[in-house]
MMTF fields as JSON, N, C-alpha, C and O atoms, coordinates in Angstrom:
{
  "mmtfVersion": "1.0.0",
  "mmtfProducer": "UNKNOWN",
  "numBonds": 671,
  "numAtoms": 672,
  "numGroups": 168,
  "numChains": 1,
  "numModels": 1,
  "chainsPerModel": [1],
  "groupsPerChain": [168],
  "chainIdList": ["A"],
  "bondAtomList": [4, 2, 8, 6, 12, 10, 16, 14, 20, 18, 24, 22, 28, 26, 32, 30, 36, 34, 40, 38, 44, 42, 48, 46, 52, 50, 56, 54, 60, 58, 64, 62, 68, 66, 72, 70, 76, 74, 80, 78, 84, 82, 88, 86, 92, 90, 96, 94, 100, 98, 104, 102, 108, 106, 112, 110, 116, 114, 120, 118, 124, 122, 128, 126, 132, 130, 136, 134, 140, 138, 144, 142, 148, 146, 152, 150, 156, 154, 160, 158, 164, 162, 168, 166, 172, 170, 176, 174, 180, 178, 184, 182, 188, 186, 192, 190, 196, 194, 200, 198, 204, 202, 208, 206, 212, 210, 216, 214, 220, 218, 224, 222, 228, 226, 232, 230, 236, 234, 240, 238, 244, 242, 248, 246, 252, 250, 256, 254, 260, 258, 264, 262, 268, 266, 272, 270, 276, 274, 280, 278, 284, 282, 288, 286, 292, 290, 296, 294, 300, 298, 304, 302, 308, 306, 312, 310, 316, 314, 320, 318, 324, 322, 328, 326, 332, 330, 336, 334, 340, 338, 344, 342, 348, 346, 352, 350, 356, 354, 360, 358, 364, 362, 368, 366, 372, 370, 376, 374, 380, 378, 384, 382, 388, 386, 392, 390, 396, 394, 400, 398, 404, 402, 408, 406, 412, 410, 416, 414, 420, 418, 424, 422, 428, 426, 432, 430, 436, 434, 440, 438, 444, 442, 448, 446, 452, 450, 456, 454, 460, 458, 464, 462, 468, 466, 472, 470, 476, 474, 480, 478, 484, 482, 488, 486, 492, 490, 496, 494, 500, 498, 504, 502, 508, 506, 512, 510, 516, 514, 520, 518, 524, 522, 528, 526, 532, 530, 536, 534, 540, 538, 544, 542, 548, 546, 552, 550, 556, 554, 560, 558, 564, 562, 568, 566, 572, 570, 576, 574, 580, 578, 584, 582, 588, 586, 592, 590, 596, 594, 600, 598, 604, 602, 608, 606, 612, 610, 616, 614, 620, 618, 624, 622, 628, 626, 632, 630, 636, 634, 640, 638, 644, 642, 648, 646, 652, 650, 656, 654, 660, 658, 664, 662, 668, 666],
  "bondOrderList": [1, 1, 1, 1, 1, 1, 1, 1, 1, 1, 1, 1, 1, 1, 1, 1, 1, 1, 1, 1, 1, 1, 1, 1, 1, 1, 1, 1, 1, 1, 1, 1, 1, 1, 1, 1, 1, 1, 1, 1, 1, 1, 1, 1, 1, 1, 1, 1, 1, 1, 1, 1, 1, 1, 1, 1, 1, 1, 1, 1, 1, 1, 1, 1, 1, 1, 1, 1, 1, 1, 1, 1, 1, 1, 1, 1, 1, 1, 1, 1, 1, 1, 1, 1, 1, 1, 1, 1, 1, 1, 1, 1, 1, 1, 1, 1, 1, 1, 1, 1, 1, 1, 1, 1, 1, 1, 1, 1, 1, 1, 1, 1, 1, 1, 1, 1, 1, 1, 1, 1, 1, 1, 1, 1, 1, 1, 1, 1, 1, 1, 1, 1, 1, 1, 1, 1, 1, 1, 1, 1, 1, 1, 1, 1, 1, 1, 1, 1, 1, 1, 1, 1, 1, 1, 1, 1, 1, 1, 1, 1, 1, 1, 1, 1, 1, 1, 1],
  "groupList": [{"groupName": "UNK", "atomNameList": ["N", "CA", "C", "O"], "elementList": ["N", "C", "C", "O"], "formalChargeList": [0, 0, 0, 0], "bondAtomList": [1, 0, 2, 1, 3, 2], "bondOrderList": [1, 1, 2], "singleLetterCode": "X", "chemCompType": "L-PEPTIDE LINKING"}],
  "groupTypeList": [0, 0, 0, 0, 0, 0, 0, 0, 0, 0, 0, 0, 0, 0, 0, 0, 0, 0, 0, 0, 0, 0, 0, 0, 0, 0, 0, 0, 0, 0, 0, 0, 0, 0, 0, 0, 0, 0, 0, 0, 0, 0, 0, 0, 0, 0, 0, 0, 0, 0, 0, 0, 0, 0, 0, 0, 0, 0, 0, 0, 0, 0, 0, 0, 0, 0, 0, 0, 0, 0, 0, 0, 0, 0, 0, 0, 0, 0, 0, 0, 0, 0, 0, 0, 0, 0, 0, 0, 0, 0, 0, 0, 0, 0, 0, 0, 0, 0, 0, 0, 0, 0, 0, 0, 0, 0, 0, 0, 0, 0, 0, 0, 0, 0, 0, 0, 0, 0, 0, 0, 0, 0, 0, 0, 0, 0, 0, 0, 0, 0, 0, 0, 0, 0, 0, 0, 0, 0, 0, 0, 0, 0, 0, 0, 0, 0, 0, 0, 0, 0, 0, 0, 0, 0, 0, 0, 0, 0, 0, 0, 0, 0, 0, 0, 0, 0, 0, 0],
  "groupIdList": [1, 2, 3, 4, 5, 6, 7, 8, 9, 10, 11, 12, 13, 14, 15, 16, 17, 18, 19, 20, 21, 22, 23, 24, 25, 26, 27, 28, 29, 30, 31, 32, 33, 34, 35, 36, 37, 38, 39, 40, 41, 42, 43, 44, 45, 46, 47, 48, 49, 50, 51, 52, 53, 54, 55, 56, 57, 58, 59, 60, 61, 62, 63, 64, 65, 66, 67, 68, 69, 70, 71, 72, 73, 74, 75, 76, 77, 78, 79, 80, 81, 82, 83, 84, 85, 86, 87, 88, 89, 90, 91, 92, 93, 94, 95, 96, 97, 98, 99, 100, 101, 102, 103, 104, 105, 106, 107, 108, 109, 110, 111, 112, 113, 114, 115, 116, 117, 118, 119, 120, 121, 122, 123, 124, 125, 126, 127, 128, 129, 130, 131, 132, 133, 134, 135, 136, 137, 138, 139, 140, 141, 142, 143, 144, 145, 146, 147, 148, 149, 150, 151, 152, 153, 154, 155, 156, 157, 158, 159, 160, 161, 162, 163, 164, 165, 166, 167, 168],
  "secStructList": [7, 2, 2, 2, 2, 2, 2, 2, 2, 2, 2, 2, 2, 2, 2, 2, 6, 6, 6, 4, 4, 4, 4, 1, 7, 7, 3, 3, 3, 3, 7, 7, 1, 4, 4, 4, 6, 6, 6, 1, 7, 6, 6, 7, 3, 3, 3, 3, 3, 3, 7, 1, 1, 7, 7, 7, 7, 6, 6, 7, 3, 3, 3, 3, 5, 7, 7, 4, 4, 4, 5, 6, 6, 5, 7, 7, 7, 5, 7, 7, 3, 3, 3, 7, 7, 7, 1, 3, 3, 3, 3, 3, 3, 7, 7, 6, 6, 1, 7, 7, 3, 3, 1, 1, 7, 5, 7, 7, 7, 6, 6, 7, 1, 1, 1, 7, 1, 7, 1, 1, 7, 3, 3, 3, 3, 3, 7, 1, 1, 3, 3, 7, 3, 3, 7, 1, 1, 6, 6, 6, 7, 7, 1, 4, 4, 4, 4, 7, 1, 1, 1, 1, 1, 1, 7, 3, 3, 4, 4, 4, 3, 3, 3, 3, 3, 7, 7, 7],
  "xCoordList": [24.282, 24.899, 23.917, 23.824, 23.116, 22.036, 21.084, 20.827, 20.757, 19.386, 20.244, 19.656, 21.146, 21.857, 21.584, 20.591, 21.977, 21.656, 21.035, 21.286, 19.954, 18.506, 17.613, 16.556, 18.266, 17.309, 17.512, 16.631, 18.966, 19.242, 18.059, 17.056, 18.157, 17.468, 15.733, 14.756, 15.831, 13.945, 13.624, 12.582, 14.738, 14.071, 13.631, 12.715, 15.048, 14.928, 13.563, 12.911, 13.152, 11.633, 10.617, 9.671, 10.716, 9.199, 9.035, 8.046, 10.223, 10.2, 9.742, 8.988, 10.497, 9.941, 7.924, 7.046, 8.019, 6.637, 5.883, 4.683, 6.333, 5.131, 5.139, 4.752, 5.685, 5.447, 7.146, 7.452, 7.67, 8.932, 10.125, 11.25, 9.838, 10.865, 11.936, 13.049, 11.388, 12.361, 13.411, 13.941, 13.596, 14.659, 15.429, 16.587, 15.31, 16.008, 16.67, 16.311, 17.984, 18.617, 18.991, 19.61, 18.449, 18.667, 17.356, 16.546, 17.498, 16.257, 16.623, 17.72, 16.188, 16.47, 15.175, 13.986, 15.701, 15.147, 15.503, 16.59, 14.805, 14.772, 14.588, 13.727, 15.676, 15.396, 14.691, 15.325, 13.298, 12.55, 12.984, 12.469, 13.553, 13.669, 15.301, 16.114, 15.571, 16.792, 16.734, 17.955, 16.305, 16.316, 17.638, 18.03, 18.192, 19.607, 20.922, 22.051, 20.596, 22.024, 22.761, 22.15, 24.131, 24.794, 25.171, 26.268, 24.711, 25.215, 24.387, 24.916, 23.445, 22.672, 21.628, 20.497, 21.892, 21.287, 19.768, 19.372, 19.16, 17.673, 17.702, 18.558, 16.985, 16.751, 17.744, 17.777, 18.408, 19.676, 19.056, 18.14, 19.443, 19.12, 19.958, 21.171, 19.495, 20.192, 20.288, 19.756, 20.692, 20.643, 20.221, 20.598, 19.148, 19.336, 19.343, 18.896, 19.948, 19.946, 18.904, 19.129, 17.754, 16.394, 17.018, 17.891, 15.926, 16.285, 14.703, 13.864, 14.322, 13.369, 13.59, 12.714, 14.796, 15.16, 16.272, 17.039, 16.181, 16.85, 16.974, 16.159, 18.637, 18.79, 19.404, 20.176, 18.823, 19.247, 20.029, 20.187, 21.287, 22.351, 22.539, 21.708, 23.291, 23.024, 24.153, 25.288, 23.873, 24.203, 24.164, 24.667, 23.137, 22.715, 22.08, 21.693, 21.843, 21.221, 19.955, 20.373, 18.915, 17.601, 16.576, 16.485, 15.86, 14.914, 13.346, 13.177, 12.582, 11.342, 10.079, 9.764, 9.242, 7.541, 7.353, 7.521, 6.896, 6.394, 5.312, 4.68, 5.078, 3.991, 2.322, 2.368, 1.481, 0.474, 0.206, -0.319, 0.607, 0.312, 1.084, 0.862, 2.21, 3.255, 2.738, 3.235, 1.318, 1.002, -0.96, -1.57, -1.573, -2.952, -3.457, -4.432, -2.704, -3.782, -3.316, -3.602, -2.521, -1.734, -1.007, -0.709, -0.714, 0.248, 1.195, 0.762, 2.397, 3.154, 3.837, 4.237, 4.115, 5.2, 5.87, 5.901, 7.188, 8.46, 9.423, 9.579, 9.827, 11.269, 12.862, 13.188, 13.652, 15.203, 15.661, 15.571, 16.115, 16.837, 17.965, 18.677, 17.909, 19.611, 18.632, 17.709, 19.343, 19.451, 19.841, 21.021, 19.35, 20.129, 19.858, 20.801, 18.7, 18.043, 17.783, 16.822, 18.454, 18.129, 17.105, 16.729, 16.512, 15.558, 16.233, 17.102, 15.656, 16.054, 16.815, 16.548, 17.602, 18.413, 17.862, 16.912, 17.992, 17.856, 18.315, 19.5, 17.79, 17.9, 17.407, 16.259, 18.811, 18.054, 19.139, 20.307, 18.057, 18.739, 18.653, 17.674, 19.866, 21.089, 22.015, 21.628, 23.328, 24.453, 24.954, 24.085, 25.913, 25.861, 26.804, 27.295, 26.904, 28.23, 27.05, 27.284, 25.768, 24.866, 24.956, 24.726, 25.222, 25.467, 24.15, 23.787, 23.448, 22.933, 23.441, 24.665, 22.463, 23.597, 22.838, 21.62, 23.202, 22.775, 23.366, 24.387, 22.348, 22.554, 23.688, 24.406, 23.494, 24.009, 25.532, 26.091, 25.738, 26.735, 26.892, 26.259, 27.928, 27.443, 27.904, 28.999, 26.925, 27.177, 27.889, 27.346, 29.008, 29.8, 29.066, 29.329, 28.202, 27.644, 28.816, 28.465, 29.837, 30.627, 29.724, 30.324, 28.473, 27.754, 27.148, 26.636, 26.695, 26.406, 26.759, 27.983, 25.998, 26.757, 26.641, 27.628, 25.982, 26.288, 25.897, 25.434, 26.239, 25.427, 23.998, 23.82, 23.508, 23.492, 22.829, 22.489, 22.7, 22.57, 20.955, 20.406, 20.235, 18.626, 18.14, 18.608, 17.473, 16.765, 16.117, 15.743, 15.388, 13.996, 14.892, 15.949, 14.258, 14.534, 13.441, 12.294, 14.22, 13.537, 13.968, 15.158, 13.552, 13.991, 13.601, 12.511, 14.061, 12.96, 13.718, 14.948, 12.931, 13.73, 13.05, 11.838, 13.709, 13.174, 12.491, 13.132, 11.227, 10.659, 11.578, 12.705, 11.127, 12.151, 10.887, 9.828, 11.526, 10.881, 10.685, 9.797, 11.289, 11.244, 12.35, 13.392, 12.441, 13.803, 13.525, 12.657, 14.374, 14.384, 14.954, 15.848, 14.46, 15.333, 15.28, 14.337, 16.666, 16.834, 16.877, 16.831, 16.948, 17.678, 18.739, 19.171, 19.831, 20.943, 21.016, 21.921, 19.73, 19.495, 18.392, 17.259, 18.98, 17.722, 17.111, 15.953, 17.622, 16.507, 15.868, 15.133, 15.513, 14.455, 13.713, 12.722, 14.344, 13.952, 12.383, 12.258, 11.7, 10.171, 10.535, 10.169, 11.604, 11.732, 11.286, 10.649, 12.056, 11.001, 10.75, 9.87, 11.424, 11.428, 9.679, 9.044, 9.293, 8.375, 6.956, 5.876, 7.208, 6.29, 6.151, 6.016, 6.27, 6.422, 4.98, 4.853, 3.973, 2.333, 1.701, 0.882, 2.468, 1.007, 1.577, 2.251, 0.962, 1.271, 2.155, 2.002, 3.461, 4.799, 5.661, 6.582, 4.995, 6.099, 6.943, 7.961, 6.923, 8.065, 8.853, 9.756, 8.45, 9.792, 9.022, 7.88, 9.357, 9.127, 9.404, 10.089, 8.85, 8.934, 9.575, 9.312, 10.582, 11.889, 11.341, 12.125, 10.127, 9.699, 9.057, 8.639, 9.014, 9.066, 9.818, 9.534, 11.386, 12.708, 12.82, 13.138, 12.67, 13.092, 14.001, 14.191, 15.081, 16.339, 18.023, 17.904, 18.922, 19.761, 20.217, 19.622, 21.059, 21.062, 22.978, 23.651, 23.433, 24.574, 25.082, 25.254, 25.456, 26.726, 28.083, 28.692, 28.225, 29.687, 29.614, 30.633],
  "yCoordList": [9.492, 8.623, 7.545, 7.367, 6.748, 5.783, 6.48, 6.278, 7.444, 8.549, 8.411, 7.591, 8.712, 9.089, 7.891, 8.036, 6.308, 5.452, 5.065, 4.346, 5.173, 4.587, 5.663, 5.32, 6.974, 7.753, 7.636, 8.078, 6.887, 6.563, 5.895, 6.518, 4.231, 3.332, 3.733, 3.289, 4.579, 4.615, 5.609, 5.404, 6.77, 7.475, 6.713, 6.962, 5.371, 4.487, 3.872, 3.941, 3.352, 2.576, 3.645, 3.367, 4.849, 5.929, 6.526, 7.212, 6.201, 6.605, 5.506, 5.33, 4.837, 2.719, 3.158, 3.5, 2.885, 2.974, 4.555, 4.63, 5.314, 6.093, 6.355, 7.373, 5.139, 5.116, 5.798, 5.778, 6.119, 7.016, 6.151, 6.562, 4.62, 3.902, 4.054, 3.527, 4.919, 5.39, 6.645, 7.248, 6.9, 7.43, 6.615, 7.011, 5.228, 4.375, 3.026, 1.92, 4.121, 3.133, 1.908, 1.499, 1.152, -0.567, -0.876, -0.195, -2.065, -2.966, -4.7, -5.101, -5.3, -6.789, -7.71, -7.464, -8.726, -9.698, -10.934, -10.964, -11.976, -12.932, -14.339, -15.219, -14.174, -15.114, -16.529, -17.467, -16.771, -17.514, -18.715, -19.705, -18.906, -20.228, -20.289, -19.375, -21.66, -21.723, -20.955, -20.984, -20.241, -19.58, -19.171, -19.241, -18.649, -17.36, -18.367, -17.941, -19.394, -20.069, -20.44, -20.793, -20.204, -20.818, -19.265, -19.233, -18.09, -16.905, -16.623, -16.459, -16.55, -16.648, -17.78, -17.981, -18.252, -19.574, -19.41, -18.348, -20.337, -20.205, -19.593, -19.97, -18.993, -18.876, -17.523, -17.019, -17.223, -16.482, -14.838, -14.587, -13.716, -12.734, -11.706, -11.721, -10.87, -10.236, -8.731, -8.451, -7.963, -6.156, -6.212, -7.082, -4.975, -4.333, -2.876, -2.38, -2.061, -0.798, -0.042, 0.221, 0.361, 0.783, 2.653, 3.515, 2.327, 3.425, 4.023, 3.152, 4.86, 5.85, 5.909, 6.161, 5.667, 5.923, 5.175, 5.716, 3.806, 2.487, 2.875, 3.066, 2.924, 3.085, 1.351, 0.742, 0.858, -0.726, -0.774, -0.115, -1.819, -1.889, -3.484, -4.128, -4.141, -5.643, -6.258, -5.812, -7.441, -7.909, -7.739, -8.308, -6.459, -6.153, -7.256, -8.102, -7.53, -8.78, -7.703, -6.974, -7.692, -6.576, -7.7, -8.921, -6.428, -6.95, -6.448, -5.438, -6.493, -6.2, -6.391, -6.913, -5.823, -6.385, -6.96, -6.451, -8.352, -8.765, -8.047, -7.261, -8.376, -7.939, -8.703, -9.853, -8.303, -9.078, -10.204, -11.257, -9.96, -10.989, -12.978, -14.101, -12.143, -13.28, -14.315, -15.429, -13.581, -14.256, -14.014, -13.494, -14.773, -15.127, -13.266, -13.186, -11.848, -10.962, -10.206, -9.035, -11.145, -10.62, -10.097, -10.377, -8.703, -7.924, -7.619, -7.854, -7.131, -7.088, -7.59, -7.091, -8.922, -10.011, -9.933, -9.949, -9.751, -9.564, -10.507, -11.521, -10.406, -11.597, -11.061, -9.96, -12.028, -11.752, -12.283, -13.446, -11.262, -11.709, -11.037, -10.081, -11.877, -10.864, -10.019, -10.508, -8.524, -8.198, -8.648, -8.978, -8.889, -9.488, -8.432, -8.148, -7.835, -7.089, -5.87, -5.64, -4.921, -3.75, -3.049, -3.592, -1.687, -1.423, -0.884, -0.014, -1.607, -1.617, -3.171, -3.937, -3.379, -4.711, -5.953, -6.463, -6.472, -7.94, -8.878, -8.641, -10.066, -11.168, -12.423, -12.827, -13.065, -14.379, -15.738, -15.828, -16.579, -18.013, -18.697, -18.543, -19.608, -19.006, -19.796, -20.628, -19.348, -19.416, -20.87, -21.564, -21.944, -23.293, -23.433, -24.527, -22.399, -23.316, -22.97, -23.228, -22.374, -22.417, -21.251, -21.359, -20.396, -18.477, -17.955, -18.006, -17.281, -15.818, -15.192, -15.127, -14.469, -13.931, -12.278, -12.424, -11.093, -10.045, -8.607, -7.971, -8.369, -7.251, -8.003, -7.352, -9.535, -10.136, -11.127, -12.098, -9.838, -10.718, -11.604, -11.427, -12.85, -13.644, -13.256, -12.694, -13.534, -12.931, -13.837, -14.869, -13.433, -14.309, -14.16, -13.144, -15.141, -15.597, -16.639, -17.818, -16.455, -16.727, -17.083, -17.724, -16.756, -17.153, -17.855, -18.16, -18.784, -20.156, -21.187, -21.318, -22.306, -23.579, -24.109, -24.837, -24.187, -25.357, -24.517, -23.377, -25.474, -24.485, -25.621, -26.729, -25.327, -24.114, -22.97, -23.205, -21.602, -20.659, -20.625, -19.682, -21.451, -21.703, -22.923, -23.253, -23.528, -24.68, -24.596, -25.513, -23.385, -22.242, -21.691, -21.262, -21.696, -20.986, -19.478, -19.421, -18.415, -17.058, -16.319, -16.551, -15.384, -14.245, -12.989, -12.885, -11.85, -10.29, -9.391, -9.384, -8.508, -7.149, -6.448, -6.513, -5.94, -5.299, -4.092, -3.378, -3.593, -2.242, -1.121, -1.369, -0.196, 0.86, 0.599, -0.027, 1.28, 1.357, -0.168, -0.429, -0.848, -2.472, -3.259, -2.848, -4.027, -5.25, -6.506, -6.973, -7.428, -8.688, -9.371, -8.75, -10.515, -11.104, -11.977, -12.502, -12.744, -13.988, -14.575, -13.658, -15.73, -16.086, -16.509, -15.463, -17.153, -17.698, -19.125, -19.937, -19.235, -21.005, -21.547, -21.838, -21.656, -21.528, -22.373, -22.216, -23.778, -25.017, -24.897, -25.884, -24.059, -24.459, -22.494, -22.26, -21.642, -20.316, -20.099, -20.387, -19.828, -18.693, -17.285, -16.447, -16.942, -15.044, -15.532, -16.43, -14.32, -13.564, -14.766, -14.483, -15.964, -16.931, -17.429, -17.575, -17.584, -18.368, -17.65, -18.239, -15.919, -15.279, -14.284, -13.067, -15.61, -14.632, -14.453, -14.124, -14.698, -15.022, -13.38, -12.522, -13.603, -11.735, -10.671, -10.544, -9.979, -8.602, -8.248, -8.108, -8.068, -7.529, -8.496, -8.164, -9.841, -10.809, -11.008, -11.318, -10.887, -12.051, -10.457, -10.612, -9.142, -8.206, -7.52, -7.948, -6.713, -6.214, -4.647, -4.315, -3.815, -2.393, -2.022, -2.389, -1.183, -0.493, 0.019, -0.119, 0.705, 1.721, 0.394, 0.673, -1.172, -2.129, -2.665, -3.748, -2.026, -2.596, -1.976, -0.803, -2.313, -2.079, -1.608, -0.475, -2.708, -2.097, -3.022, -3.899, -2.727, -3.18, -4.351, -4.345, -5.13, -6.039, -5.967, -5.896, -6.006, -5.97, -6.943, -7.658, -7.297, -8.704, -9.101, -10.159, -7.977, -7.756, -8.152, -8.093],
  "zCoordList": [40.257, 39.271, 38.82, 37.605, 39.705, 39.57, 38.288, 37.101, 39.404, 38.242, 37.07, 36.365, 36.574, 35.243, 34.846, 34.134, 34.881, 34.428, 34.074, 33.107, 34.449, 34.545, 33.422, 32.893, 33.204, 32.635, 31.343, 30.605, 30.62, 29.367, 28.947, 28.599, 28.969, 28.95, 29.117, 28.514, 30.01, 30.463, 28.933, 28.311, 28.407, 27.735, 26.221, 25.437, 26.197, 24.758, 24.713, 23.671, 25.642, 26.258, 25.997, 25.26, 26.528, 26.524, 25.04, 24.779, 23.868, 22.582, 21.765, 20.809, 22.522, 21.486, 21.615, 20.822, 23.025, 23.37, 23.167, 23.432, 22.878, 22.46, 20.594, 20.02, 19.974, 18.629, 17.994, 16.801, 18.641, 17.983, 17.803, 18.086, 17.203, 17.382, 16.292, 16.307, 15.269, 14.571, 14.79, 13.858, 16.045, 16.623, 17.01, 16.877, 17.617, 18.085, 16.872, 16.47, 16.639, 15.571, 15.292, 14.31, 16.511, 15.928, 16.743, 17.371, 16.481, 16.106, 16.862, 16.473, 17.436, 17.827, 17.365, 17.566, 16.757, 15.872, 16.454, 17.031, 16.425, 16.109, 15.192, 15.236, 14.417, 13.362, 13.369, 13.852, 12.818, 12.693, 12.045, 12.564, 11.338, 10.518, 9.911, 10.05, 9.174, 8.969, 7.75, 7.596, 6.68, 5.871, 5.086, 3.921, 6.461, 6.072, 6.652, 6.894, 6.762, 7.462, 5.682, 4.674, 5.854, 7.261, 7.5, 8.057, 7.304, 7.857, 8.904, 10.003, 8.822, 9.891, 10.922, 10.481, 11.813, 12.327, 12.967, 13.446, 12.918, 12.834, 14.794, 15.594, 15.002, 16.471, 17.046, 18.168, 15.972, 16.381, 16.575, 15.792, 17.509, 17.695, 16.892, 17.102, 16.054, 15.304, 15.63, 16.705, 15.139, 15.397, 14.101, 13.317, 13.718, 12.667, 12.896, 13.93, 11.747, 12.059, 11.335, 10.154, 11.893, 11.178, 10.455, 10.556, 9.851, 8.342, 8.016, 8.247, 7.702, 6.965, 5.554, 4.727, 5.307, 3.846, 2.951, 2.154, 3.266, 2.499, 1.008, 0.105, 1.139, -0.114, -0.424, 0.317, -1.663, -1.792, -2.237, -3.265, -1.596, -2.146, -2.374, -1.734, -3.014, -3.445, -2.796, -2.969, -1.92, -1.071, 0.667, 1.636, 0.376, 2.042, 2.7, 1.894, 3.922, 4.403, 5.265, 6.164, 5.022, 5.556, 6.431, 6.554, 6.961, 7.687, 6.996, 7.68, 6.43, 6.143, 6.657, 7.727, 5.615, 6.11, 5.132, 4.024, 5.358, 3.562, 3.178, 3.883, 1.869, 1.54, 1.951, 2.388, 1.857, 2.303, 1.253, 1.615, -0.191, -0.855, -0.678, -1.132, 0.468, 0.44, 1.715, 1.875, 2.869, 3.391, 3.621, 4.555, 2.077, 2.297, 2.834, 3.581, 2.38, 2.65, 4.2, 4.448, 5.207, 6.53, 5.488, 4.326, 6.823, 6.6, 7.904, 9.033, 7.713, 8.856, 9.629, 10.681, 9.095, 8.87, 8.489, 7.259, 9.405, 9.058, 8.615, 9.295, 7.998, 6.932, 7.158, 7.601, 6.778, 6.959, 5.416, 5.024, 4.734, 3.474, 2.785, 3.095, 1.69, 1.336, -0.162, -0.812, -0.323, -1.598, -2.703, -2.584, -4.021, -5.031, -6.121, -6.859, -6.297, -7.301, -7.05, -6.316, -7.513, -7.217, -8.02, -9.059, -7.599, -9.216, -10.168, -10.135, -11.239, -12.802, -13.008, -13.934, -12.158, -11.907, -13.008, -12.415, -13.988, -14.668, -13.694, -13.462, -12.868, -12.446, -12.986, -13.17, -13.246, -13.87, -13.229, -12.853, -13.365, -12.795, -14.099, -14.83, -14.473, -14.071, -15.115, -15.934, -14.901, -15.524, -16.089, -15.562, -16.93, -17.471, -15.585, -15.306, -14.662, -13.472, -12.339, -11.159, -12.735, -11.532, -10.581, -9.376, -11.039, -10.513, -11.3, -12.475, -9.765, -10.657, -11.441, -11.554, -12.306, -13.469, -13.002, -12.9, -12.769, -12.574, -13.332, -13.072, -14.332, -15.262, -16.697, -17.456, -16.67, -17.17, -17.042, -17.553, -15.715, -14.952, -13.878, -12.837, -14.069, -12.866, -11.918, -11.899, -10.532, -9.467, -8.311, -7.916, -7.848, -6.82, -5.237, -4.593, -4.681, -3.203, -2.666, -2.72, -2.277, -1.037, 0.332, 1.193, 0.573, 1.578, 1.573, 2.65, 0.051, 0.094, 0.411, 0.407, 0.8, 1.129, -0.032, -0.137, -1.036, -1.821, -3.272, -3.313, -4.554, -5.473, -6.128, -5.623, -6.767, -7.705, -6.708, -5.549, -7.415, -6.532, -6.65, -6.079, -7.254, -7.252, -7.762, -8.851, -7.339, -8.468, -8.879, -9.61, -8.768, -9.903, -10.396, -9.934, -11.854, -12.695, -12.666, -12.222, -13.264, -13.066, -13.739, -13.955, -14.28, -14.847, -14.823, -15.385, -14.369, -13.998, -14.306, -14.26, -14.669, -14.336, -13.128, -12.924, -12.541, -10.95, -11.283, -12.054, -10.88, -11.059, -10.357, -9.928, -10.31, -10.098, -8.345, -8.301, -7.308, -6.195, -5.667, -4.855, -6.015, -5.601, -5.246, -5.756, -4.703, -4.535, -4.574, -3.836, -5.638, -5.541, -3.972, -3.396, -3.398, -2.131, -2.334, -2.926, -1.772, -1.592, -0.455, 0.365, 0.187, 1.28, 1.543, 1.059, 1.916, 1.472, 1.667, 1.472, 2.138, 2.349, 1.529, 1.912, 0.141, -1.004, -1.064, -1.451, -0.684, -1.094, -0.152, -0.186, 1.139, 1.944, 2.196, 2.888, 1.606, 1.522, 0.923, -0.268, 1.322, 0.74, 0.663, 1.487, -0.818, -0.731, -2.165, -2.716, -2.447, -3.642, -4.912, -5.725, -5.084, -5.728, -5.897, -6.941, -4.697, -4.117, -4.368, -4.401, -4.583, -4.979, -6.218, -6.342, -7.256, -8.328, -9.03, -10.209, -8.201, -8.941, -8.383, -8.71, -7.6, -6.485, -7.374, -8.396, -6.464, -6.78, -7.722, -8.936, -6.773, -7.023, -8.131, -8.877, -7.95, -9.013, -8.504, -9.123, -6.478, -5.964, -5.232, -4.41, -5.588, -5.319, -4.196, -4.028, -3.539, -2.195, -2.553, -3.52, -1.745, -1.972, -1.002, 0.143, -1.325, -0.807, 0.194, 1.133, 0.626, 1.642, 2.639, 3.762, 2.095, 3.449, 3.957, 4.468, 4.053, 4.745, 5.768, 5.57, 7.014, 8.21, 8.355, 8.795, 7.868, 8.664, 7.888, 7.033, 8.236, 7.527, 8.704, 9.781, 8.5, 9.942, 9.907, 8.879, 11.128, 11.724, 11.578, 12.565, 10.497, 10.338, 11.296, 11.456, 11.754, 12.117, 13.872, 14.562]
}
């Protein structure tokens, strides 16, 4: 019965560790900064459920790799943000009551604390193979707002989302 126990767990460990961590469907994080509060709190340990093949959906809360342009050329720095922009998606800040407006419509964030829903102003259309992010703690957030000069123009590529994260 022991052996049985022990051989679960040892086999999740010998797959993490020999590179096959994409068999192992979640993921544990630690959220770095207040970014994502008040849904998510700075320091807080999260699940995500890792994916090969993220399909973006708007309002997912993900885990990624930034891009290297978002830190000086590093790569492989991982971020916590919400979806807002899908590809093809129009995003623009924002509306005369302070709402994203997305594909022209304004978009309802219930997970904000306060509004307006940006104090940058912006406007994009999302490339196809890309995602706009936000954080939900915007006056003190670095997502895609913050990088609209590199590369991408602030958007992140779909094939660098980790994982979806476990709200529930």
């Amino acid at each position: 019965m022991i052996r049985r126990t022990l051989a679960v767990p040892a086999l999740v460990l010998l797959l993490a560790g020999c590179g096959l961590s994409s068999l192992v469907p979640f993921r544990r994080f630690t959220v770095p900064s207040e970014s994502m509060q008040p849904t998510i709190m700075a320091s807080a340990v999260i699940m995500v459920r890792t994916t090969d093949e993220y399909a973006p959906r708007r309002g997912d809360v993900i885990v990624f790799d930034a891009p290297a342009y978002w830190h000086d050329g590093r790569s492989g720095l991982s971020h916590v943000s919400r979806v807002i922009g899908v590809p093809g998606a129009e995003v623009e800040c924002c509306d005369a009551s302070g709402r994203l407006l997305v594909d022209g419509a304004p978009l309802e964030e219930p997970y904000l604390a306060e509004s307006p829903a940006s104090r940058l102003r912006f406007q994009i259309r999302v490339p196809q193979g890309r995602i706009w992010v936000m954080s939900d703690n915007r006056d003190v957030a670095l997502d895609s707002r913050s990088h609209r000069g590199g590369g991408g123009d602030g958007t992140i590529a779909v094939s660098d989302v980790i994982g979806v994260v476990d709200l529930s």
